[in-house]
mmCIF file of C-alpha atoms in Angstrom:
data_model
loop_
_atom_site.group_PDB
_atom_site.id
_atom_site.type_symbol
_atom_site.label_atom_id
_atom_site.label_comp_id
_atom_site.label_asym_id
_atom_site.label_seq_id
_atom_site.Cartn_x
_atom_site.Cartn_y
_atom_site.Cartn_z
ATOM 1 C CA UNK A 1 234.409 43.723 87.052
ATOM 2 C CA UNK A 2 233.391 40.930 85.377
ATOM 3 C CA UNK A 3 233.579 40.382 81.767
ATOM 4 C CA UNK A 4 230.519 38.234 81.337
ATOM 5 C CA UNK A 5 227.039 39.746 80.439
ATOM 6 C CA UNK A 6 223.739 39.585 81.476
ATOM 7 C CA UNK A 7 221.617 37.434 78.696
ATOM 8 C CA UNK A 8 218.950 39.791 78.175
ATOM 9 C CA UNK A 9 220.775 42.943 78.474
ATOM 10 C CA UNK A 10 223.865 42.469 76.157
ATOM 11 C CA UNK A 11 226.723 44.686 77.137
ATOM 12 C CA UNK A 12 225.737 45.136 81.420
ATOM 13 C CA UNK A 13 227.633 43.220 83.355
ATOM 14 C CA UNK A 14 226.504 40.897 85.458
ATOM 15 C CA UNK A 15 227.915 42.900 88.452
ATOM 16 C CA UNK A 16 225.853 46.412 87.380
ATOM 17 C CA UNK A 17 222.930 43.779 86.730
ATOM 18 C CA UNK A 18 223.281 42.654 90.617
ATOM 19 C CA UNK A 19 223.279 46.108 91.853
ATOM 20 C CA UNK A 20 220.655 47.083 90.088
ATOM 21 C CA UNK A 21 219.024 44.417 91.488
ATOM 22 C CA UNK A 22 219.937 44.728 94.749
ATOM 23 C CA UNK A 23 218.475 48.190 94.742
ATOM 24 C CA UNK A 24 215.575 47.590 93.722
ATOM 25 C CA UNK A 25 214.924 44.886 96.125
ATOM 26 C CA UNK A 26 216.015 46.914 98.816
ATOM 27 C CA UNK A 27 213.958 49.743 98.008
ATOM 28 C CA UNK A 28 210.964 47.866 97.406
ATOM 29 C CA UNK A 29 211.642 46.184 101.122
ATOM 30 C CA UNK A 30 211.764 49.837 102.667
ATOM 31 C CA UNK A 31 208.607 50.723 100.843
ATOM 32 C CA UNK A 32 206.849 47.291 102.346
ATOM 33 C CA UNK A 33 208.741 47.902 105.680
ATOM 34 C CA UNK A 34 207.396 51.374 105.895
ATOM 35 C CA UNK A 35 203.694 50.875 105.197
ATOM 36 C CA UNK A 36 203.598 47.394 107.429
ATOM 37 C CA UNK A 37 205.705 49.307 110.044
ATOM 38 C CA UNK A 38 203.141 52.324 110.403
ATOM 39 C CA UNK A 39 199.704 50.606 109.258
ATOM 40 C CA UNK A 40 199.859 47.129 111.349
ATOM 41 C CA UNK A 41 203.475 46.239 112.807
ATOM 42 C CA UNK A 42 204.021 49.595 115.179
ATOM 43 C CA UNK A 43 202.228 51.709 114.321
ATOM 44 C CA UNK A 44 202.546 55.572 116.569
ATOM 45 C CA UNK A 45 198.841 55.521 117.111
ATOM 46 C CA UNK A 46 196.939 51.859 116.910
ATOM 47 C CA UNK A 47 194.844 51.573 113.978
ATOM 48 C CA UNK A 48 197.718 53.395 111.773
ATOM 49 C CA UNK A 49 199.255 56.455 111.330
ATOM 50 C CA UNK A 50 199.508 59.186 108.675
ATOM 51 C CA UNK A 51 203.727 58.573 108.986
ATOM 52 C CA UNK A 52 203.239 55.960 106.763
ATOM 53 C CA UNK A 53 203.053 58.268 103.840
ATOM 54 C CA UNK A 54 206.722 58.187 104.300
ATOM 55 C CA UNK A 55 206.770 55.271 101.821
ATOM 56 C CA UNK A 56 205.343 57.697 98.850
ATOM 57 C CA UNK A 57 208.998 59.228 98.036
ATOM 58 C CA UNK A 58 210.279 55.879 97.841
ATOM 59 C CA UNK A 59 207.727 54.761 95.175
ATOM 60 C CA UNK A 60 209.106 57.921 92.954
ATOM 61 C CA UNK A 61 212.357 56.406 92.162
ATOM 62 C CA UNK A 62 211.261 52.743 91.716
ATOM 63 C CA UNK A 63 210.843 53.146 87.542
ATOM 64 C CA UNK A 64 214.266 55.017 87.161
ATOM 65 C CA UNK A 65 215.812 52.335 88.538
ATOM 66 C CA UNK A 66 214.245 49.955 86.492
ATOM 67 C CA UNK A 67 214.937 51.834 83.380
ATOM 68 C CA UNK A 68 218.523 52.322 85.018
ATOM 69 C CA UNK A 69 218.531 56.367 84.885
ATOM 70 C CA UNK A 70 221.770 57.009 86.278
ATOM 71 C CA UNK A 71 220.298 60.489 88.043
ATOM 72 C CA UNK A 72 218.183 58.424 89.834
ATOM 73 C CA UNK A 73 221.343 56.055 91.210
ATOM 74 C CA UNK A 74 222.643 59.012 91.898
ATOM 75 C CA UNK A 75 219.611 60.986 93.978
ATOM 76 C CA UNK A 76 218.412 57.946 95.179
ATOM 77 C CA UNK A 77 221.995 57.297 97.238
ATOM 78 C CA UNK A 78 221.146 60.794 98.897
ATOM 79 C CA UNK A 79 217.384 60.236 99.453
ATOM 80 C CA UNK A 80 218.112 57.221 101.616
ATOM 81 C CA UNK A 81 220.330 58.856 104.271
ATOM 82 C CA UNK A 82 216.920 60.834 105.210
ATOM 83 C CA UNK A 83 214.823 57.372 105.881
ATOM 84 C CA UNK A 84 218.323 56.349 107.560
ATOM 85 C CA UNK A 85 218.374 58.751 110.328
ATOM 86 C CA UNK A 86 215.076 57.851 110.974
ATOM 87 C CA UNK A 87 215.861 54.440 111.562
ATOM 88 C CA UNK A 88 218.634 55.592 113.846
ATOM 89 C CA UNK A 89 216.394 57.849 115.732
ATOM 90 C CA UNK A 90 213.584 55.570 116.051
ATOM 91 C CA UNK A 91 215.826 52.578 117.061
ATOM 92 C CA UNK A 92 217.366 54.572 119.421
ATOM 93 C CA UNK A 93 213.955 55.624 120.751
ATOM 94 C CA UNK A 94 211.395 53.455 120.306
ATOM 95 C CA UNK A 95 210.293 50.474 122.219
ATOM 96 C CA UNK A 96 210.308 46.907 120.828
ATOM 97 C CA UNK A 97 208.761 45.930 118.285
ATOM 98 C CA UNK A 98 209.433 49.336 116.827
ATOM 99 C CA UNK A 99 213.191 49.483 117.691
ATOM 100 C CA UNK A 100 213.915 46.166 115.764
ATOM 101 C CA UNK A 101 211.734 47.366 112.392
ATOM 102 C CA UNK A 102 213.978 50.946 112.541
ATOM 103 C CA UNK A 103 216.967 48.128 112.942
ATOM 104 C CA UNK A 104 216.023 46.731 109.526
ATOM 105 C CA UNK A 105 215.223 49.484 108.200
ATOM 106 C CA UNK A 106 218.754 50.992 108.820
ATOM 107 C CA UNK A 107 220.000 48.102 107.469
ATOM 108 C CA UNK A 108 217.775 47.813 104.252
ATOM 109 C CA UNK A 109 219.180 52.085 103.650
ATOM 110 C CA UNK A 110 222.513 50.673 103.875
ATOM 111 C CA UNK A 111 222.008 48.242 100.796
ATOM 112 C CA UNK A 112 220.191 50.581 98.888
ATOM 113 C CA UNK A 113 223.149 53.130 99.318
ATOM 114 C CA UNK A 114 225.774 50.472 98.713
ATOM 115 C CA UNK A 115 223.846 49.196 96.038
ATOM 116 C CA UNK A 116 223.293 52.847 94.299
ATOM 117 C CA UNK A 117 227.095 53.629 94.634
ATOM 118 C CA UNK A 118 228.229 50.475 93.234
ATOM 119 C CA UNK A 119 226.205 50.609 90.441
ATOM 120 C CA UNK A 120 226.761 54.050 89.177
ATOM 121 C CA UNK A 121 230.658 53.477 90.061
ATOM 122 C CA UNK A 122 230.473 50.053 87.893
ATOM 123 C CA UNK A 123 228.782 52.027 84.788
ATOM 124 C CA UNK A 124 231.251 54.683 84.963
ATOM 125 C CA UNK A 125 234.046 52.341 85.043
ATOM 126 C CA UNK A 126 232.661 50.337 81.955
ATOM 127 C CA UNK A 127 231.589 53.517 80.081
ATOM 128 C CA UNK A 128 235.143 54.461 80.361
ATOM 129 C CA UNK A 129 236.907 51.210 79.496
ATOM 130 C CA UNK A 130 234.472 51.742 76.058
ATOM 131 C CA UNK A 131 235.712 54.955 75.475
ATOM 132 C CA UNK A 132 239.471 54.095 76.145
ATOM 133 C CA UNK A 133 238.924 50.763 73.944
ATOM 134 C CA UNK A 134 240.424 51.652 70.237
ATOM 135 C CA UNK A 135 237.707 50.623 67.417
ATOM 136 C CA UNK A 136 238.957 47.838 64.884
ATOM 137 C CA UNK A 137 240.620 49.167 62.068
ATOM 138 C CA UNK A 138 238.319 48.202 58.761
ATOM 139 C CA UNK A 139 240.990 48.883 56.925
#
């Protein structure tokens, strides 16, 4: 962990900063992934479908990680595994161009997990090096 901190957020690191962005961005490319994928890329019927209410539960957990909630790190790196196996699925399934969009969107679940893990393992860490840290004596 680095020791440096983020200028507008004294005492993150710049590492927690990164994952947090890094989550967000991911999760905000799975919400644009999922309404492009099922309103005009591949859609399952032309015109759109209804699947691409899918991208609703992702829109939940977009201010907790903003206000870096740590519950929502933490539900957020289960939620994903859901829109995972239906990348798996679908790009196991689904002709091209669909295949390739459940590719990415495998891929984009992957960050968002790595991201979420990280970033509630980096807190942790630092919340505990506080902790351990003896205060100054005043004395």
């Amino acid at each position: 962990m680095q020791s440096e901190f983020t200028p507008n957020h004294p005492g993150v690191s710049t590492d927690v900063a990164a994952t947090r962005w890094l989550a967000v961005g991911s999760l905000l490319g799975l919400i644009v992934l999922s309404l492009a994928w099922e309103l005009w890329l591949a859609p399952l019927r032309p015109g759109g479908s209804w699947l691409a209410l899918k991208a609703l539960p992702l829109a939940w957990p977009l201010a907790g990680l903003l206000k870096r909630r740590m519950y929502t790190y933490r539900w957020v790196s289960l939620l994903v595994w859901l829109y995972f196996t239906e990348g798996v699925v679908r790009a196991w399934s689904d002709p091209a161009p669909g295949n390739w969009l459940a590719a990415i969107e495998i891929l984009l679940c992957l960050l968002l997990f790595t991201a979420c893990a990280l970033h509630v393992r980096l807190r942790l860490a630092a919340a505990k090096a506080r902790s351990s840290t003896p205060a100054a004596d005043p004395t």
